[in-house]
Short mmCIF file of C-alpha atoms and ligand atoms in Angstrom, two decimals:
data_model
loop_
_atom_site.label_atom_id
_atom_site.label_comp_id
_atom_site.label_asym_id
_atom_site.label_seq_id
_atom_site.Cartn_x
_atom_site.Cartn_y
_atom_site.Cartn_z
CA UNK A 16 6.48 4.66 15.59
CA UNK A 17 9.66 5.84 17.08
CA UNK A 18 10.40 7.26 20.44
CA UNK A 19 11.23 10.89 19.83
CA UNK A 20 12.10 13.21 22.66
CA UNK A 21 11.50 11.72 26.04
CA UNK A 22 9.16 8.95 26.95
CA UNK A 23 5.87 10.73 26.23
CA UNK A 24 6.29 11.92 22.66
CA UNK A 25 5.96 9.60 19.71
CA UNK A 26 6.29 10.46 16.09
CA UNK A 27 4.55 8.75 13.23
CA UNK A 28 7.22 8.30 10.59
CA UNK A 29 5.31 6.89 7.65
CA UNK A 30 2.95 9.81 7.14
CA UNK A 31 5.03 12.51 5.51
CA UNK A 32 1.88 13.74 3.81
CA UNK A 33 0.48 14.90 7.11
CA UNK A 34 3.15 15.40 9.68
CA UNK A 35 1.00 14.19 12.49
CA UNK A 36 2.47 14.24 15.89
CA UNK A 37 0.57 12.88 18.75
CA UNK A 38 1.60 12.05 22.21
CA UNK A 39 1.46 8.44 23.17
CA UNK A 40 -0.87 9.58 25.89
CA UNK A 41 -3.34 11.07 23.42
CA UNK A 42 -3.48 7.92 21.34
CA UNK A 43 -3.80 5.82 24.42
CA UNK A 44 -6.70 7.85 25.80
CA UNK A 45 -8.67 7.60 22.55
CA UNK A 46 -8.55 3.80 22.46
CA UNK A 47 -11.59 3.23 24.63
CA UNK A 48 -13.90 5.70 22.81
CA UNK A 49 -12.59 4.33 19.51
CA UNK A 50 -13.85 0.86 20.48
CA UNK A 51 -17.27 2.40 21.18
CA UNK A 52 -17.24 4.32 17.89
CA UNK A 53 -16.47 1.15 15.96
CA UNK A 54 -13.15 2.29 14.50
CA UNK A 55 -11.60 -1.18 14.60
CA UNK A 56 -11.74 -3.74 11.87
CA UNK A 57 -10.52 -7.29 11.40
CA UNK A 58 -8.45 -8.94 8.73
CA UNK A 59 -8.16 -12.69 8.49
CA UNK A 60 -5.12 -14.75 7.56
CA UNK A 61 -5.61 -18.28 6.21
CA UNK A 62 -4.29 -21.25 8.21
CA UNK A 63 -3.57 -24.04 5.75
CA UNK A 64 -3.14 -27.81 6.05
CA UNK A 65 0.46 -28.47 4.98
CA UNK A 66 -0.28 -31.95 3.64
CA UNK A 67 -2.88 -30.84 1.07
CA UNK A 68 -2.86 -27.02 1.05
CA UNK A 69 -6.48 -27.02 2.27
CA UNK A 70 -7.91 -23.98 4.02
CA UNK A 71 -8.63 -25.01 7.61
CA UNK A 72 -9.15 -21.80 9.49
CA UNK A 73 -8.22 -18.15 9.78
CA UNK A 74 -6.53 -15.98 12.36
CA UNK A 75 -8.33 -12.72 13.14
CA UNK A 76 -5.94 -9.73 13.24
CA UNK A 77 -7.17 -6.35 14.40
CA UNK A 78 -6.54 -2.99 12.69
CA UNK A 79 -7.50 0.50 13.79
CA UNK A 80 -9.04 2.74 11.12
CA UNK A 81 -7.93 5.90 12.79
CA UNK A 82 -9.84 8.97 11.54
CA UNK A 83 -6.66 11.10 11.37
CA UNK A 84 -3.77 8.67 11.18
CA UNK A 85 -5.13 6.14 8.70
CA UNK A 86 -4.96 2.41 9.30
CA UNK A 87 -2.79 1.40 12.24
CA UNK A 88 -1.45 -2.11 12.77
CA UNK A 89 -1.68 -3.92 16.11
CA UNK A 90 1.96 -3.21 16.93
CA UNK A 91 1.04 0.48 17.09
CA UNK A 92 -1.78 0.22 19.61
CA UNK A 93 -2.01 -3.23 21.27
CA UNK A 94 0.84 -2.41 23.69
CA UNK A 95 -0.97 0.82 24.65
CA UNK A 96 -4.26 -1.03 25.06
CA UNK A 97 -2.55 -3.60 27.26
CA UNK A 98 -1.03 -0.86 29.34
CA UNK A 99 -4.20 1.12 30.00
CA UNK A 100 -6.53 -1.86 30.22
CA UNK A 101 -8.68 -0.98 27.20
CA UNK A 102 -7.50 -4.29 25.70
CA UNK A 103 -10.31 -5.89 27.70
CA UNK A 104 -13.01 -3.95 25.77
CA UNK A 105 -11.14 -4.22 22.49
CA UNK A 106 -10.53 -7.94 23.00
CA UNK A 107 -14.20 -8.48 23.77
CA UNK A 108 -15.15 -6.79 20.49
CA UNK A 109 -12.55 -8.82 18.52
CA UNK A 110 -13.92 -12.02 20.02
CA UNK A 111 -17.55 -11.18 19.27
CA UNK A 112 -16.85 -9.97 15.73
CA UNK A 113 -14.64 -12.98 14.95
CA UNK A 114 -17.40 -15.35 16.05
CA UNK A 115 -20.04 -13.48 14.02
CA UNK A 116 -17.86 -13.61 10.92
CA UNK A 117 -16.95 -17.29 11.33
CA UNK A 118 -20.64 -18.10 11.72
CA UNK A 119 -21.41 -16.21 8.48
CA UNK A 120 -18.83 -18.29 6.62
CA UNK A 121 -20.24 -21.45 8.13
CA UNK A 122 -23.75 -20.54 6.92
CA UNK A 123 -22.75 -19.33 3.44
CA UNK A 124 -20.44 -22.24 2.68
CA UNK A 125 -21.41 -25.90 2.65
CA UNK A 126 -17.99 -27.61 2.98
CA UNK A 127 -15.97 -28.22 6.12
CA UNK A 128 -16.44 -25.10 8.24
CA UNK A 129 -13.46 -22.86 9.01
CA UNK A 130 -12.33 -22.27 12.55
CA UNK A 131 -11.46 -18.78 13.66
CA UNK A 132 -8.41 -18.18 15.82
CA UNK A 133 -8.51 -15.15 18.12
CA UNK A 134 -5.59 -13.55 19.95
CA UNK A 135 -6.15 -13.14 23.67
CA UNK A 136 -4.07 -10.73 25.75
CA UNK A 137 -2.70 -11.52 29.19
CA UNK A 138 -5.09 -9.06 30.83
CA UNK A 139 -8.12 -10.76 29.34
CA UNK A 140 -7.14 -13.88 31.28
CA UNK A 141 -6.16 -12.12 34.49
CA UNK A 142 -8.32 -8.97 34.74
CA UNK A 143 -11.57 -9.97 33.08
CA UNK A 144 -14.01 -12.84 32.91
CA UNK A 145 -12.80 -14.39 29.66
CA UNK A 146 -15.04 -17.42 30.05
CA UNK A 147 -18.15 -15.24 30.34
CA UNK A 148 -17.10 -13.21 27.27
CA UNK A 149 -16.57 -16.39 25.25
CA UNK A 150 -19.92 -17.82 26.33
CA UNK A 151 -21.64 -14.57 25.27
CA UNK A 152 -19.81 -14.37 21.93
CA UNK A 153 -20.69 -17.97 21.07
CA UNK A 154 -24.31 -17.63 22.13
CA UNK A 155 -24.92 -14.37 20.32
CA UNK A 156 -23.26 -15.53 17.10
CA UNK A 157 -24.47 -19.12 17.10
CA UNK A 158 -20.93 -20.30 16.34
CA UNK A 159 -20.20 -23.83 17.60
CA UNK A 160 -17.51 -23.75 20.30
CA UNK A 161 -15.41 -26.21 18.30
CA UNK A 162 -14.91 -23.58 15.60
CA UNK A 163 -13.30 -21.13 18.01
CA UNK A 164 -9.60 -21.26 18.81
CA UNK A 165 -8.00 -18.88 21.31
CA UNK A 166 -4.33 -17.93 21.00
CA UNK A 167 -2.59 -17.22 24.28
CA UNK A 168 1.06 -16.52 24.80
CA UNK A 169 3.15 -18.53 27.21
CA UNK A 170 3.32 -15.53 29.52
CA UNK A 171 -0.49 -15.52 29.79
CA UNK A 172 -0.61 -19.09 31.05
CA UNK A 173 2.70 -19.51 32.88
CA UNK A 174 1.78 -17.32 35.82
CA UNK A 175 1.51 -18.72 39.28
CA UNK A 176 -1.87 -19.32 40.83
CA UNK A 177 -4.90 -21.12 39.55
CA UNK A 178 -6.53 -18.48 37.36
CA UNK A 179 -5.15 -19.38 33.93
CA UNK A 180 -5.54 -23.08 34.61
CA UNK A 181 -9.18 -22.74 35.69
CA UNK A 182 -9.93 -20.50 32.73
CA UNK A 183 -8.30 -22.84 30.22
CA UNK A 184 -10.06 -25.86 31.70
CA UNK A 185 -13.45 -24.15 31.55
CA UNK A 186 -12.92 -23.07 27.93
CA UNK A 187 -11.58 -26.44 26.90
CA UNK A 188 -14.48 -28.30 28.48
CA UNK A 189 -16.83 -26.13 26.39
CA UNK A 190 -15.02 -27.37 23.28
CA UNK A 191 -13.01 -24.21 22.59
CA UNK A 192 -9.49 -24.98 21.33
CA UNK A 193 -6.50 -23.47 23.05
CA UNK A 194 -3.36 -22.57 21.10
CA UNK A 195 -0.07 -21.23 22.43
CA UNK A 196 1.02 -18.31 20.25
CA UNK A 197 4.61 -17.40 19.35
CA UNK A 198 5.87 -20.65 20.85
CA UNK A 199 9.63 -20.64 21.15
CA UNK A 200 10.03 -17.01 22.14
CA UNK A 201 9.31 -17.43 25.84
CA UNK A 202 10.01 -20.15 28.33
CA UNK A 203 9.02 -22.86 25.86
CA UNK A 204 8.28 -25.18 28.70
CA UNK A 205 6.54 -28.00 26.90
CA UNK A 206 6.47 -30.10 30.07
CA UNK A 207 4.43 -27.40 31.78
CA UNK A 208 2.22 -26.74 28.76
CA UNK A 209 1.44 -30.44 28.44
CA UNK A 210 -0.38 -30.22 31.78
CA UNK A 211 -2.69 -27.55 30.36
CA UNK A 212 -5.50 -28.35 27.93
CA UNK A 213 -3.45 -27.08 24.96
CA UNK A 214 -4.45 -28.34 21.51
CA UNK A 215 -2.00 -26.48 19.31
CA UNK A 216 1.40 -24.82 19.37
CA UNK A 217 1.97 -21.94 17.00
CA UNK A 218 5.68 -22.03 16.28
CA UNK A 219 7.09 -18.54 16.18
CA UNK A 220 8.23 -17.17 12.85
CA UNK A 221 11.82 -16.84 14.04
CA UNK A 222 12.16 -20.64 13.84
CA UNK A 223 10.75 -20.85 10.38
CA UNK A 224 12.79 -17.99 8.98
CA UNK A 225 15.92 -20.05 9.75
CA UNK A 226 14.68 -22.54 7.13
CA UNK A 227 16.37 -21.46 3.96
CA UNK A 228 17.19 -24.24 1.57
CA UNK A 229 19.91 -22.39 -0.31
CA UNK A 230 21.53 -20.87 2.74
CA UNK A 231 20.34 -22.51 5.93
CA UNK A 232 21.02 -19.81 8.44
CA UNK A 233 20.99 -22.18 11.31
CA UNK A 234 20.84 -25.92 10.57
CA UNK A 235 20.01 -26.53 14.23
CA UNK A 236 16.65 -24.83 13.70
CA UNK A 237 15.41 -27.70 11.59
CA UNK A 238 16.52 -30.26 14.16
CA UNK A 239 14.85 -28.29 16.93
CA UNK A 240 11.61 -27.82 15.03
CA UNK A 241 11.55 -31.46 14.03
CA UNK A 242 12.04 -32.60 17.64
CA UNK A 243 9.43 -30.13 18.87
CA UNK A 244 6.89 -31.40 16.37
CA UNK A 245 7.57 -35.04 17.37
CA UNK A 246 7.30 -34.24 21.05
CA UNK A 247 4.12 -32.18 20.57
CA UNK A 248 2.54 -35.00 18.57
CA UNK A 249 3.40 -37.52 21.29
CA UNK A 250 1.59 -35.23 23.71
CA UNK A 251 -1.43 -35.03 21.40
CA UNK A 252 -0.71 -31.42 20.44
CA UNK A 253 -0.81 -30.17 16.84
CA UNK A 254 1.67 -27.67 15.43
CA UNK A 255 1.08 -24.61 13.24
CA UNK A 256 4.07 -22.85 11.71
CA UNK A 257 3.90 -19.05 11.50
CA UNK A 258 5.56 -16.88 8.86
CA UNK A 259 5.74 -19.46 6.08
CA UNK A 260 7.04 -17.20 3.35
CA UNK A 261 8.13 -19.60 0.61
CA UNK A 262 7.56 -22.95 -1.04
CA UNK A 263 10.84 -24.37 0.28
CA UNK A 264 9.83 -23.64 3.86
CA UNK A 265 6.41 -25.17 3.32
CA UNK A 266 8.03 -28.31 1.86
CA UNK A 267 10.41 -28.69 4.77
CA UNK A 268 7.69 -28.14 7.33
CA UNK A 269 5.53 -30.73 5.62
CA UNK A 270 8.38 -33.28 5.62
CA UNK A 271 8.99 -32.64 9.27
CA UNK A 272 5.33 -33.42 9.94
CA UNK A 273 4.15 -29.99 10.94
CA UNK A 274 0.34 -29.92 10.66
CA UNK A 275 -0.64 -26.46 9.47
CA UNK A 276 1.04 -23.30 8.24
CA UNK A 277 0.30 -19.63 7.99
CA UNK A 278 2.18 -16.92 6.17
CA UNK A 279 2.67 -14.85 3.05
CA UNK A 280 3.36 -17.98 1.00
CA UNK A 281 -0.35 -18.76 1.37
CA UNK A 282 -1.84 -15.34 1.93
CA UNK A 283 -1.39 -12.08 3.74
CA UNK A 284 -4.14 -11.11 6.17
CA UNK A 285 -7.17 -10.12 4.04
CA UNK A 286 -10.66 -8.66 4.57
CA UNK A 287 -13.53 -11.04 5.34
CA UNK A 288 -14.90 -10.80 1.78
CA UNK A 289 -11.69 -12.22 0.35
CA UNK A 290 -12.06 -15.27 2.57
CA UNK A 291 -15.65 -15.67 1.33
CA UNK A 292 -14.31 -15.51 -2.22
CA UNK A 293 -11.74 -18.22 -1.42
CA UNK A 294 -14.56 -20.37 -0.08
CA UNK A 295 -16.41 -19.80 -3.32
CA UNK A 296 -19.40 -18.49 -1.44
P1 C2E B 304 0.64 -12.87 15.86
O1 C2E B 304 -0.54 -13.33 16.63
O2 C2E B 304 1.87 -13.69 15.96
O3 C2E B 304 0.13 -12.69 14.37
C1 C2E B 304 0.90 -12.94 13.26
C2 C2E B 304 1.53 -11.69 12.72
O4 C2E B 304 2.47 -12.07 11.73
C3 C2E B 304 0.54 -10.76 12.02
O5 C2E B 304 0.98 -9.44 12.19
C4 C2E B 304 0.70 -11.16 10.57
O6 C2E B 304 0.32 -10.15 9.66
C5 C2E B 304 2.19 -11.43 10.50
N1 C2E B 304 2.54 -12.35 9.41
C6 C2E B 304 1.73 -13.26 8.85
N2 C2E B 304 2.38 -13.97 7.92
C7 C2E B 304 3.63 -13.50 7.87
C8 C2E B 304 4.80 -13.85 7.08
O7 C2E B 304 4.79 -14.75 6.25
N3 C2E B 304 5.93 -13.16 7.35
C9 C2E B 304 5.98 -12.18 8.28
N4 C2E B 304 7.14 -11.55 8.46
N5 C2E B 304 4.91 -11.82 9.04
C10 C2E B 304 3.75 -12.48 8.83
P2 C2E B 304 0.02 -8.28 12.66
O8 C2E B 304 -1.32 -8.39 12.01
O9 C2E B 304 0.78 -7.01 12.51
O10 C2E B 304 -0.18 -8.60 14.19
C11 C2E B 304 0.89 -8.48 15.08
C12 C2E B 304 0.56 -9.02 16.43
O11 C2E B 304 -0.44 -8.21 17.08
C13 C2E B 304 -0.02 -10.42 16.42
O12 C2E B 304 1.02 -11.35 16.29
C14 C2E B 304 -0.71 -10.46 17.77
O13 C2E B 304 0.22 -10.77 18.79
C15 C2E B 304 -1.16 -9.03 17.95
N6 C2E B 304 -2.60 -8.95 17.64
C16 C2E B 304 -3.21 -8.86 16.47
N7 C2E B 304 -4.55 -8.81 16.61
C17 C2E B 304 -4.77 -8.89 17.95
C18 C2E B 304 -5.96 -8.92 18.77
O14 C2E B 304 -7.10 -8.89 18.29
N8 C2E B 304 -5.78 -9.00 20.11
C19 C2E B 304 -4.54 -9.07 20.69
N9 C2E B 304 -4.46 -9.16 22.02
N10 C2E B 304 -3.42 -9.06 19.96
C20 C2E B 304 -3.53 -8.98 18.61
MG1 MG B 305 -1.63 -14.87 16.96
MG1 MG B 306 1.62 -15.75 16.43
MG1 MG B 307 4.27 -14.26 16.02
#
């Protein structure tokens, strides 16, 4: 999307076949009915143990199968959904569907069950009863709480007041794992995060993309990541690296002691059936 003329008009560049123009407003106002019509779908990206390349879990990533515009990625509608509040309904659906799917994998596959990692928007923590939605999703799917991980950004948990803390404590005491998404892009206040029931840091891709063996763009990145991993481990927190795009990066991350990785080197986000196939189910 690009901002065209003024703040209200947006143009979809990639569809030359059908020169669709739609105001931001129009797209925004169709989000809520689209949730009700079931136009959203999930893809899942493997999260892999760096030590042995084992499949540990998947991150659920939402897509919108728009009847006119084709498949839209989250960057094209999540900001709108956050703005108009429909992220609460959409997020509730993502949570429920992720739990149902993870439960299916657990039932169809006999090995170690996969966890599912679900992105949670700021508003789901502040403007809705996230704990109640999680309880419902787990009960209705039958998924054990220990197989659900929630990804929150630092900005969702850094706010003042007790709400995020109470929410995280309630979820954590149920056995749900809490991960901090895109770590390194915000305040990166590990001292503060260590007081929250955080199990995992997801290191933002910008760190990892500095890891180039042939031409290390920024040698300091490796030192920083290595220190972060050590510190996280001392605090009992595991570390997942995002955007692992090549073997060299995976090797370095493994040497540094990073626990799990996610990225094109392992797999792009794929439909649920492809994960079933990986599991050999
Ligand atoms: P994220 O949570 O950081 O998700 C990872 C994003 O990185 C995904 O983009 C994924 O496709 C992309 N990615 C994975 N591996 C690689 C790689 O090796 N290289 C590069 N360059 N990129 C990689 P996607 O699916 O477009 O999602 C974008 C963002 O949208 C997500 O970032 C997340 O913040 C948000 N999002 C996605 N689904 C949901 C959702 O259900 N709810 C909410 N609130 N946000 C969501
Ligand atoms: Mg995420
Ligand atoms: Mg992330
Ligand atoms: Mg990211």
